[in-house]
N, CA, C and O atoms as a DFTB+ gen file, in Angstrom:
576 C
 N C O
     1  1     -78.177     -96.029     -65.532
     2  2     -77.227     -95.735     -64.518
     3  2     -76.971     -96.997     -63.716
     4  3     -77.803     -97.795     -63.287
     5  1     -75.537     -97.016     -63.591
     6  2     -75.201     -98.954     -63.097
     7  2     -74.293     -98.288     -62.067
     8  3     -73.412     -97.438     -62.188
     9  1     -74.945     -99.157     -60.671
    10  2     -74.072     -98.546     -59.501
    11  2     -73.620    -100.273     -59.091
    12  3     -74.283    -101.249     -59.444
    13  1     -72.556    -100.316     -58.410
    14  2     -71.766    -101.226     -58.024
    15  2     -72.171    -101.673     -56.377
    16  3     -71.223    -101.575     -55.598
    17  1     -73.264    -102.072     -55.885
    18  2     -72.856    -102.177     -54.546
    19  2     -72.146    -103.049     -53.625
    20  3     -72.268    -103.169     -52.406
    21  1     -71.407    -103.611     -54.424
    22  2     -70.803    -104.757     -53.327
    23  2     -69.416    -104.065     -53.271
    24  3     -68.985    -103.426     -54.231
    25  1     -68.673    -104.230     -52.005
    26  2     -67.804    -103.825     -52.143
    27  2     -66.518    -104.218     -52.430
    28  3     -65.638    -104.014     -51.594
    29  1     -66.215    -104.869     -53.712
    30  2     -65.261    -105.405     -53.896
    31  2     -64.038    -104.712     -54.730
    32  3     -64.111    -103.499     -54.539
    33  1     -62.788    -105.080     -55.704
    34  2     -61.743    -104.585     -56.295
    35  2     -62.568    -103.068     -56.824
    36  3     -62.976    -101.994     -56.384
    37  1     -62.476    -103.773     -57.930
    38  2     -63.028    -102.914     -58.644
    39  2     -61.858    -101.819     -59.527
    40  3     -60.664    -101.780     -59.230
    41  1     -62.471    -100.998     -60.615
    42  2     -61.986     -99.891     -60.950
    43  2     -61.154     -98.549     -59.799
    44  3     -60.070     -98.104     -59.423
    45  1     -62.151     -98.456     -59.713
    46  2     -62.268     -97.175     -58.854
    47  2     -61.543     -97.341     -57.014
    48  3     -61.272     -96.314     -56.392
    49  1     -61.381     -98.388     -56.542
    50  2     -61.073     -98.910     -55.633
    51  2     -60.115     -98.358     -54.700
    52  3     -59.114     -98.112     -55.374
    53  1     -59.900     -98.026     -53.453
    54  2     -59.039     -96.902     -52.869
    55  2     -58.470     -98.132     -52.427
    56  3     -59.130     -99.166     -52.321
    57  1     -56.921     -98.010     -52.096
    58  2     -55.790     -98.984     -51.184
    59  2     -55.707     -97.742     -50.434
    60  3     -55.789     -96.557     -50.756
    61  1     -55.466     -98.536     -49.028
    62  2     -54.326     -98.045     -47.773
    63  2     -53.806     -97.485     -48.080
    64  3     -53.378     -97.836     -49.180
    65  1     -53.273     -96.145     -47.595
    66  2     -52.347     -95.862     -47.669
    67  2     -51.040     -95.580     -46.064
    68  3     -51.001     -94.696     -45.209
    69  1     -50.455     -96.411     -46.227
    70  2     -49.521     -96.576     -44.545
    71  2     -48.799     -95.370     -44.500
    72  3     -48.697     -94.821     -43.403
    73  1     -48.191     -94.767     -45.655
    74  2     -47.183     -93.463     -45.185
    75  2     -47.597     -92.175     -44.407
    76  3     -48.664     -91.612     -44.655
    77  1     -46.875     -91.799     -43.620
    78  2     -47.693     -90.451     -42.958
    79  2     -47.478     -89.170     -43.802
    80  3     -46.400     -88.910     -44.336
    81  1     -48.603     -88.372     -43.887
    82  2     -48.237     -87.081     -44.501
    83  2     -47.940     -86.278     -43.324
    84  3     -48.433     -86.159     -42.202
    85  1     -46.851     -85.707     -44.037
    86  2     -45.810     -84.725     -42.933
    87  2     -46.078     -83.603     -43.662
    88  3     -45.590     -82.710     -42.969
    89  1     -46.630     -83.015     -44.789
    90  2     -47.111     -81.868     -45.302
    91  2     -47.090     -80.829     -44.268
    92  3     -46.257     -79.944     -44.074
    93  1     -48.501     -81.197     -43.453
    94  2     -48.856     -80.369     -42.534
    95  2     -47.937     -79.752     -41.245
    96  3     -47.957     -78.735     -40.551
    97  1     -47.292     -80.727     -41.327
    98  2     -46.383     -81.029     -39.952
    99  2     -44.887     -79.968     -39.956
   100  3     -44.642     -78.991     -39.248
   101  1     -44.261     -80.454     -40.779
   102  2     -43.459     -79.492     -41.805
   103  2     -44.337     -78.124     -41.569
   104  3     -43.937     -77.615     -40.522
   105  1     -45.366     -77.359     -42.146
   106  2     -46.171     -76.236     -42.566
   107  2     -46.126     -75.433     -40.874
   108  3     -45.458     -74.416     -40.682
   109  1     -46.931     -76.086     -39.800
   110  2     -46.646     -75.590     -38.315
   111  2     -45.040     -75.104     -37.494
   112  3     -44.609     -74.248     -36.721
   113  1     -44.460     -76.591     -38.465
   114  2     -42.729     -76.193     -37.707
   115  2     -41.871     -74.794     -38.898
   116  3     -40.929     -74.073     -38.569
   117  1     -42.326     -74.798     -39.749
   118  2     -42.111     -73.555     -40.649
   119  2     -42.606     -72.502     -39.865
   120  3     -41.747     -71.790     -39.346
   121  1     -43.902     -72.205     -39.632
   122  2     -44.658     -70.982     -39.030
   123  2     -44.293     -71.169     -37.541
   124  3     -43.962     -70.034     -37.199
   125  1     -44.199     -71.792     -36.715
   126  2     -43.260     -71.664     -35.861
   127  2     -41.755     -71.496     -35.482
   128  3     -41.417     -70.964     -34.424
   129  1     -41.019     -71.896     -36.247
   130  2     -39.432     -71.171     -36.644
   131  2     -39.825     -69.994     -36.935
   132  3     -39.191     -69.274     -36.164
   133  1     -40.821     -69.013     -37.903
   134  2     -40.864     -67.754     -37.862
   135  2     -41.026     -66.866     -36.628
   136  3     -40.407     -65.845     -36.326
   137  1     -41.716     -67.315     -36.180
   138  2     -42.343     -66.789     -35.096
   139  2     -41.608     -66.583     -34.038
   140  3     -41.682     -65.563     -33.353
   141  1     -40.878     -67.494     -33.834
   142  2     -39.308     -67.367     -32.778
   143  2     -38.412     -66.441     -33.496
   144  3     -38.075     -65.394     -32.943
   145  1     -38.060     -66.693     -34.506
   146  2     -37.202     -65.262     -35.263
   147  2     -37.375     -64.487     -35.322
   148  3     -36.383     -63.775     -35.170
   149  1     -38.501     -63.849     -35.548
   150  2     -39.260     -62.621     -35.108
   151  2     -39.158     -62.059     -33.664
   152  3     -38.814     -60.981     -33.179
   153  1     -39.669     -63.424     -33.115
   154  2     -39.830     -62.593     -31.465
   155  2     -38.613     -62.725     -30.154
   156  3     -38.619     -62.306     -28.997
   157  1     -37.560     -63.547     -30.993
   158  2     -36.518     -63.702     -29.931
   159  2     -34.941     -62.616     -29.622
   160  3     -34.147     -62.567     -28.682
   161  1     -35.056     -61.815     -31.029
   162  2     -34.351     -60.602     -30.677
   163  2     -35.140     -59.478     -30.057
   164  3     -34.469     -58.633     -29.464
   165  1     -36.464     -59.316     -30.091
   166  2     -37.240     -58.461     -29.345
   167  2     -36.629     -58.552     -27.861
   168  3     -36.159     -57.695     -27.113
   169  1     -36.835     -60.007     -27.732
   170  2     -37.033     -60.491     -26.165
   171  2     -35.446     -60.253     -25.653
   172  3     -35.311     -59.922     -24.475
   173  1     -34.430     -60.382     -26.352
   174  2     -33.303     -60.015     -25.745
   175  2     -32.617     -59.119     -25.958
   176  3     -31.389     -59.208     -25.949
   177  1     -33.179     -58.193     -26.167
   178  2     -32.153     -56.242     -25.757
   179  2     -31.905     -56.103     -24.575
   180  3     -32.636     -56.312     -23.606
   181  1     -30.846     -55.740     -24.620
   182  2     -30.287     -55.068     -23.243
   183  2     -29.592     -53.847     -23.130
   184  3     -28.677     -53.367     -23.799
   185  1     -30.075     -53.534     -22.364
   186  2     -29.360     -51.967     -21.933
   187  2     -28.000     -52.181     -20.935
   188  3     -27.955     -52.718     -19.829
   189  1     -27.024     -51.627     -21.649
   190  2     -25.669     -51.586     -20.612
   191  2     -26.136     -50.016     -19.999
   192  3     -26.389     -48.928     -20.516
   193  1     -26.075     -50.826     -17.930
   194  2     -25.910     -49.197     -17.322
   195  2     -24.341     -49.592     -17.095
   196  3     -23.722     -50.598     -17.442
   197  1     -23.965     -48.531     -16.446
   198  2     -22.910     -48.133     -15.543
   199  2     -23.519     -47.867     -14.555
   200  3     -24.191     -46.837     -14.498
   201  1     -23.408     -49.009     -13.206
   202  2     -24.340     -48.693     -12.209
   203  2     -22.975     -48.248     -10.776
   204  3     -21.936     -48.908     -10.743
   205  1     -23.220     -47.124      -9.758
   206  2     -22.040     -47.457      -9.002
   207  2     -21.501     -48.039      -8.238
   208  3     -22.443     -48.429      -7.549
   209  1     -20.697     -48.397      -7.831
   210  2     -20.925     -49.395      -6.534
   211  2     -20.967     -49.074      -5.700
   212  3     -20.477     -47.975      -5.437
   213  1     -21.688     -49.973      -4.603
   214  2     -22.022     -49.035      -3.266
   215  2     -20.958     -49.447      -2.341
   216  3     -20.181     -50.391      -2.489
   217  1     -21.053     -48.310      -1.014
   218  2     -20.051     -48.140      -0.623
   219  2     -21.194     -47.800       0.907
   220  3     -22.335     -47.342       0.962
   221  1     -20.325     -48.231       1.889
   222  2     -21.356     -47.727       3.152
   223  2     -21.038     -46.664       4.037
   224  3     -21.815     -46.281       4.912
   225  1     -19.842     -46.146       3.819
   226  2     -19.305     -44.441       4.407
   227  2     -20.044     -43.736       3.515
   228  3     -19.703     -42.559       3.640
   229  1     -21.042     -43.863       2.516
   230  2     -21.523     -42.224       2.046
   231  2     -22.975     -42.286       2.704
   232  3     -23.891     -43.093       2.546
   233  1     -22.856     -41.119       3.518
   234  2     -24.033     -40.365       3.635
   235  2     -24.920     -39.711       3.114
   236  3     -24.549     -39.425       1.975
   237  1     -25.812     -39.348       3.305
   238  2     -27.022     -38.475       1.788
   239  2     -26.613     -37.071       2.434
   240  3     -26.442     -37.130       3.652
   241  1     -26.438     -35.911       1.886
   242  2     -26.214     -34.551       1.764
   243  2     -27.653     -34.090       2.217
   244  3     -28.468     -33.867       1.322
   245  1     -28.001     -33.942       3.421
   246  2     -29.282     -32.837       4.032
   247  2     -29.567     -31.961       3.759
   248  3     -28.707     -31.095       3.921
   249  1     -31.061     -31.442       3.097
   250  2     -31.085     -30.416       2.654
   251  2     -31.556     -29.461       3.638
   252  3     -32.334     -29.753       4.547
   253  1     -30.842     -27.791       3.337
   254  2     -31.481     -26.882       4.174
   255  2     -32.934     -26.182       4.092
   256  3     -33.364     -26.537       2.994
   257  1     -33.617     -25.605       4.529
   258  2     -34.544     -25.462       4.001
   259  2     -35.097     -24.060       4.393
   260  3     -35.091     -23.628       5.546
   261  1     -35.479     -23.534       3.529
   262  2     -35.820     -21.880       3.169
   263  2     -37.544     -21.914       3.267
   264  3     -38.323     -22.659       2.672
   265  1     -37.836     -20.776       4.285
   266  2     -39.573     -20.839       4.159
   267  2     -39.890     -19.562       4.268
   268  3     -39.251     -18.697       4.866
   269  1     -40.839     -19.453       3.712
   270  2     -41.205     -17.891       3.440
   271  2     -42.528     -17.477       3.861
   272  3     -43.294     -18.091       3.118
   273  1     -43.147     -16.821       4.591
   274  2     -44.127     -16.485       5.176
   275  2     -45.456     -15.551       4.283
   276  3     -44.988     -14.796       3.431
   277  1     -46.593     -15.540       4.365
   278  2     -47.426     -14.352       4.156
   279  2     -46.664     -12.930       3.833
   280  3     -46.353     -12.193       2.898
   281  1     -46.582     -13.065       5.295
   282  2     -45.778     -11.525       5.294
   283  2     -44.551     -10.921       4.443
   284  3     -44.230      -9.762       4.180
   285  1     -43.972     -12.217       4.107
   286  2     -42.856     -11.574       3.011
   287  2     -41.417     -11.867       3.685
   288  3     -40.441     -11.313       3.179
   289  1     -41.219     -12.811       4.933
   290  2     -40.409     -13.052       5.766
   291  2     -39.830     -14.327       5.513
   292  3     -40.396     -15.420       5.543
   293  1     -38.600     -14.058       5.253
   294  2     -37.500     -15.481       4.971
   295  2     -36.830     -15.783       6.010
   296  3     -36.149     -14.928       6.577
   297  1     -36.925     -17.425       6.569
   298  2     -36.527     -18.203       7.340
   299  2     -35.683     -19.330       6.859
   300  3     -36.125     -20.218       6.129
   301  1     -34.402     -19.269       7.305
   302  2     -33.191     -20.128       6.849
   303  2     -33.290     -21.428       7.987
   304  3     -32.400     -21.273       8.822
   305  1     -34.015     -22.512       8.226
   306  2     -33.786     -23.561       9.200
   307  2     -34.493     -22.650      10.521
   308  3     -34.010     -22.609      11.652
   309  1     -35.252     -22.221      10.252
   310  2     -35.764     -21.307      11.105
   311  2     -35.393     -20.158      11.935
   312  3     -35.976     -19.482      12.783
   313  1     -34.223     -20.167      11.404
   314  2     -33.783     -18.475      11.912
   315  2     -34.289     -17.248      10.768
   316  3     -34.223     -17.494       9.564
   317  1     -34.750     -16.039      11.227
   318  2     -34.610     -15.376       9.949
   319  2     -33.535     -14.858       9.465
   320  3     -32.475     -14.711      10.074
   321  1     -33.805     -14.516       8.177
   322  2     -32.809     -14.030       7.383
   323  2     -33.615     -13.087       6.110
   324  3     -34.815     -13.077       5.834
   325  1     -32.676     -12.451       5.579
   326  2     -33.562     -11.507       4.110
   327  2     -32.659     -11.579       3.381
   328  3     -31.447     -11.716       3.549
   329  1     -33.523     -11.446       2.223
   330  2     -33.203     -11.606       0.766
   331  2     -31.325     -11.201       0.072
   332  3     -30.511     -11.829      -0.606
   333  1     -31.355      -9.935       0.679
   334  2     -30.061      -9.990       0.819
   335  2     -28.726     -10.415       0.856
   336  3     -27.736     -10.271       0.139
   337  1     -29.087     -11.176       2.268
   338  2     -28.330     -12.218       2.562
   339  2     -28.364     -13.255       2.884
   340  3     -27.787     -13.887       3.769
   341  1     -29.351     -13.579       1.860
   342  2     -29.308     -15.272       1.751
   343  2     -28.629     -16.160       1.276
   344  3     -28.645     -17.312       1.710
   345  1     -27.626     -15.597      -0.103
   346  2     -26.399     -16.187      -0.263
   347  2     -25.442     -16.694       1.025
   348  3     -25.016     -17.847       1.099
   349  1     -25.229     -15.878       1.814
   350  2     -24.345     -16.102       2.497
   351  2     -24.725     -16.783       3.656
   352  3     -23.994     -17.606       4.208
   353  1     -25.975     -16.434       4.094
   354  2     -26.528     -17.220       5.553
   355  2     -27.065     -18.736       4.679
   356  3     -27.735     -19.527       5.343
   357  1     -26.860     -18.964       3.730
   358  2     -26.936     -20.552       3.069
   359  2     -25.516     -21.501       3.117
   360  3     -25.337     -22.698       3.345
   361  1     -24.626     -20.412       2.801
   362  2     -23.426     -20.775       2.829
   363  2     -22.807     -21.151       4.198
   364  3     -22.330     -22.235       4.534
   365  1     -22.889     -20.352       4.696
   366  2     -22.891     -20.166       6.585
   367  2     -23.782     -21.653       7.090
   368  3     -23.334     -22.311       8.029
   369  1     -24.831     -22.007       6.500
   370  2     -25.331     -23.125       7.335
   371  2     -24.939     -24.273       6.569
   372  3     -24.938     -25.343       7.177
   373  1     -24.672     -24.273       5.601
   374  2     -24.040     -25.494       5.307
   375  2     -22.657     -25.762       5.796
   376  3     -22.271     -26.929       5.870
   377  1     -22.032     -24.963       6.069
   378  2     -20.666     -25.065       6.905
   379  2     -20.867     -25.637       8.300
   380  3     -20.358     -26.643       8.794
   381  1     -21.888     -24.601       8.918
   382  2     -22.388     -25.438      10.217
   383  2     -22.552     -26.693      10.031
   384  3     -21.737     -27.585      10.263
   385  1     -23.629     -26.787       9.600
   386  2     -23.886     -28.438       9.248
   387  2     -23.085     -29.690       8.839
   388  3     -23.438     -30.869       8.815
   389  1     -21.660     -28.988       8.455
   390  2     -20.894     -30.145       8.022
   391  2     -20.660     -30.189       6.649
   392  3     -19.811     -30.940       6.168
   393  1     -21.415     -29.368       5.922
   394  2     -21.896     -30.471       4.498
   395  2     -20.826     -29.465       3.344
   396  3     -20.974     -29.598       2.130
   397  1     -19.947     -28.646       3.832
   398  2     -18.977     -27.994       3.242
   399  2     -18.706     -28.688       2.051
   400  3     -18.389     -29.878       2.060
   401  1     -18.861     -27.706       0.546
   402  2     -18.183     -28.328      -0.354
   403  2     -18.955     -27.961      -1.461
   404  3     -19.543     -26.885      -1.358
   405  1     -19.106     -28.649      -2.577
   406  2     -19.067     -27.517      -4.026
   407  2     -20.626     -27.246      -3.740
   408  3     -21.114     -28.160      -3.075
   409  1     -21.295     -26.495      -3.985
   410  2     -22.723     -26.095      -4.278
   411  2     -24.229     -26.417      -5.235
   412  3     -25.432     -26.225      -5.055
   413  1     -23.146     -27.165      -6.603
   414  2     -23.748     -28.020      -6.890
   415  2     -24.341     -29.873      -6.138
   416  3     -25.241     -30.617      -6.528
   417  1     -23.573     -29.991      -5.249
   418  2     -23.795     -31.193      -4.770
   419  2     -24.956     -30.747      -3.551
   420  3     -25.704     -31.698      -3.325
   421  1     -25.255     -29.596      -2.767
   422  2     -26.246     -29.255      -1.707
   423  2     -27.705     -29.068      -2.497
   424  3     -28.116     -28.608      -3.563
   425  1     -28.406     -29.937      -0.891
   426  2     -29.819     -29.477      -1.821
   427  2     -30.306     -28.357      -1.016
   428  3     -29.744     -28.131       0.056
   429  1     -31.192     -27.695      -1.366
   430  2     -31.878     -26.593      -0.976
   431  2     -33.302     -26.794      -1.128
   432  3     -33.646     -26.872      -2.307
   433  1     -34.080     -26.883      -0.413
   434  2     -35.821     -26.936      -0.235
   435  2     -36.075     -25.675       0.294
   436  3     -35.411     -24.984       1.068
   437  1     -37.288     -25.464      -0.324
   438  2     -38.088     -24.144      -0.119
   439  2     -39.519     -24.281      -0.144
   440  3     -40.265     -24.967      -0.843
   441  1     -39.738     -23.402       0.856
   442  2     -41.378     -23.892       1.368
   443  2     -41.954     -22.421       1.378
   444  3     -41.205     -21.447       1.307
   445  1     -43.044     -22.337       1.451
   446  2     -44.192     -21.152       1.407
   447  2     -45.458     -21.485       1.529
   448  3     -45.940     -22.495       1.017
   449  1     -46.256     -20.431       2.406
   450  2     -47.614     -20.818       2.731
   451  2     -47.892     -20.635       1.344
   452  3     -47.181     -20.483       0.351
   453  1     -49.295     -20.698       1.576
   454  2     -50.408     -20.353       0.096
   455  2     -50.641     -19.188      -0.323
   456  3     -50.755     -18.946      -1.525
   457  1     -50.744     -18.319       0.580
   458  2     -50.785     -17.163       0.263
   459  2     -49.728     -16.354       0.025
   460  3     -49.829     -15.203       0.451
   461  1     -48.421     -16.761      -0.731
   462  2     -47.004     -15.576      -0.423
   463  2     -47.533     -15.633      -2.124
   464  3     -48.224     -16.414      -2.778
   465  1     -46.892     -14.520      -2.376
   466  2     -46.942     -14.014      -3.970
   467  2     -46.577     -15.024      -4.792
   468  3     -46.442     -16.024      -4.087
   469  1     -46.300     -15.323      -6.171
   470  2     -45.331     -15.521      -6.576
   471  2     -44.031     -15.479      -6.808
   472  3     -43.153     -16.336      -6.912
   473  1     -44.087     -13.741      -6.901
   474  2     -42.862     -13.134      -7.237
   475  2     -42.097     -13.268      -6.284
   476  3     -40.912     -13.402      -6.590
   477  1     -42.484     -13.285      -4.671
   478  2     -41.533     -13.698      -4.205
   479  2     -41.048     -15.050      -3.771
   480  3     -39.972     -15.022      -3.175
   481  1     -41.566     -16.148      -3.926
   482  2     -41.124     -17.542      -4.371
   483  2     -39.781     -17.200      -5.329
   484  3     -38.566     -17.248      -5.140
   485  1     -40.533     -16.877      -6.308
   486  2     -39.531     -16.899      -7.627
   487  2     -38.533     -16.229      -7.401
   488  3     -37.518     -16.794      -7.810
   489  1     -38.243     -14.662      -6.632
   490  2     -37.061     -14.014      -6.532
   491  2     -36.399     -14.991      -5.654
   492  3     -35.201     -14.851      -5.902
   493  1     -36.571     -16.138      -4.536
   494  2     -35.796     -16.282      -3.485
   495  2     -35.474     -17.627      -4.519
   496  3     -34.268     -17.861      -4.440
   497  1     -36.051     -18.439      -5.318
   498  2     -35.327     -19.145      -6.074
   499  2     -34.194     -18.922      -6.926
   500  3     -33.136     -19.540      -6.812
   501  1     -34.467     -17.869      -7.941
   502  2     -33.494     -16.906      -8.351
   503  2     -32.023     -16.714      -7.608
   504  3     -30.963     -17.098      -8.102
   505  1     -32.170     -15.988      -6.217
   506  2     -30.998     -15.792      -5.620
   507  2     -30.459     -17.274      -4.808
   508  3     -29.426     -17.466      -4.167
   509  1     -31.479     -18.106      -5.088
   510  2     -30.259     -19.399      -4.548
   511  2     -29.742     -19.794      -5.931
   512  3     -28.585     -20.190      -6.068
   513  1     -30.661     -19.681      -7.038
   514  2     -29.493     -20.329      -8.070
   515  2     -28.711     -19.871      -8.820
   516  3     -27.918     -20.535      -9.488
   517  1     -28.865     -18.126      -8.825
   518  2     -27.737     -17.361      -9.399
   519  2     -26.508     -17.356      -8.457
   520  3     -25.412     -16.980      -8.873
   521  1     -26.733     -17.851      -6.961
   522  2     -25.541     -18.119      -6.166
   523  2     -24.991     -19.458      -6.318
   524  3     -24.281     -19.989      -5.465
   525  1     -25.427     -20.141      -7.729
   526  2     -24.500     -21.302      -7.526
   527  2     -25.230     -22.778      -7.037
   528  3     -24.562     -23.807      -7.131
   529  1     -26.166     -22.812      -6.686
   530  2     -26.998     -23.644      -6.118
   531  2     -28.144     -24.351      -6.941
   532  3     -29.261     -23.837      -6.892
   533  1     -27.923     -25.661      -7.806
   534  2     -28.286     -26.125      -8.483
   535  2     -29.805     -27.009      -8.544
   536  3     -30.702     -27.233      -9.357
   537  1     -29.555     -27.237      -7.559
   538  2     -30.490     -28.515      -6.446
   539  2     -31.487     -27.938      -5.692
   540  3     -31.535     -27.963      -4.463
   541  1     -32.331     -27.387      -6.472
   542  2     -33.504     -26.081      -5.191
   543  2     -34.568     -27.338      -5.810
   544  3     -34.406     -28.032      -6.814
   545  1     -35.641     -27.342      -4.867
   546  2     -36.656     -28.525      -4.163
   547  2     -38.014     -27.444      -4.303
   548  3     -37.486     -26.346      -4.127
   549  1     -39.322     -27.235      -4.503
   550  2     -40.022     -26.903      -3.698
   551  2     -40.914     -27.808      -2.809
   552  3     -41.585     -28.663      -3.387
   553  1     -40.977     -27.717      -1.640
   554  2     -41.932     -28.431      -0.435
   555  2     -43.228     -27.790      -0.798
   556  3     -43.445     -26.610      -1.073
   557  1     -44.284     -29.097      -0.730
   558  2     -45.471     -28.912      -1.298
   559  2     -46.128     -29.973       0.123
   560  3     -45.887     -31.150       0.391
   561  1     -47.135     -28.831       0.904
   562  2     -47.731     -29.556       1.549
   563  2     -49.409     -29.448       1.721
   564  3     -50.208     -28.544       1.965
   565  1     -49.482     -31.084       1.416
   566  2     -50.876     -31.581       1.275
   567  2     -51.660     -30.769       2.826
   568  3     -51.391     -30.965       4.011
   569  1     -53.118     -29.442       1.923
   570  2     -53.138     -29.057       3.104
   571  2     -55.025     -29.393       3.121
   572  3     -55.805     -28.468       3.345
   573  1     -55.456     -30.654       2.883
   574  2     -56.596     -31.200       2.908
   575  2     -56.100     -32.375       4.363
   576  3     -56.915     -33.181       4.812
C-alpha cells in the first residue's frame, strides 16, 4: 500500500473551484415562490358589505316594556293593563311616545319575576307577536 504524502499535482489532485453553486439558492427561491402562492390569495378575500350611511337625525326607537308579576299581573310602562288588552294599550303607548309607525320596526321588552309561570310569559309573548310585533326582548336580571 503506497500513500503519497507530499502534497503536490498529482493524479487525484482537486483545483479551485471559483464558480458559485446556485443549486441551492434557486431550490429556497422555488419553495418560497410556493409558499406565497399558496398563502397570498388566502390573505386577500374580501367580503363586499353594503354598509349604511350614517346620518345624525335618526334616533334609536325606545322600547316599551311589559312586566309581569307573581301574581299574574301585567304592567305596560308601569301602568296596569290585562291580557286582553294588551294589543291595544301597546299600540296606545307607542303613539304616546312618539314612536308611531309600522310594528315591525318597535321593540317590545318583557320582564318577569322568577316565580311567574311559564305559561304566562309565553301567552303575553304570543299576544304581542300575533299582534304584529316582531321585536319582543326578554329582560333578564342578574339577581346574585
Amino acid at each position: 500500500m503506497a500513500a503519497k504524502l507530499s502534497g503536490g499535482g498529482g493524479r487525484y489532485a482537486t483545483r479551485q473551484n471559483a464558480d458559485i453553486n446556485v443549486t441551492p439558492f434557486v431550490d429556497i427561491l422555488l419553495v418560497l415562490l410556493v409558499i406565497f402562492m399558496v398563502a397570498v390569495p388566502t390573505a386577500v378575500t374580501s367580503i363586499k358589505l353594503d354598509m349604511p350611511l350614517a346620518s345624525s337625525q335618526t334616533t334609536p326607537i325606545k322600547p316599551v316594556a311589559i312586566a309581569i308579576q307573581n301574581s299574574g299581573a301585567l304592567f305596560l310602562s308601569g301602568q296596569a293593563t290585562q291580557l286582553d288588552t294588551l294589543a291595544n294599550d301597546l299600540s296606545a303607548r307607542f303613539k304616546a311616545n312618539g314612536q308611531d309607525g309600522a310594528r315591525g320596526d318597535q321593540r317590545v321588552m318583557i320582564s318577569a319575576q322568577a316565580d311567574v309561570p311559564y305559561e304566562a310569559l309565553l301567552s303575553v309573548i304570543n299576544v304581542v307577536h300575533r299582534s304584529g310585533w316582531t321585536k319582543v326582548g326578554i329582560v333578564n336580571e342578574d339577581l346574585h
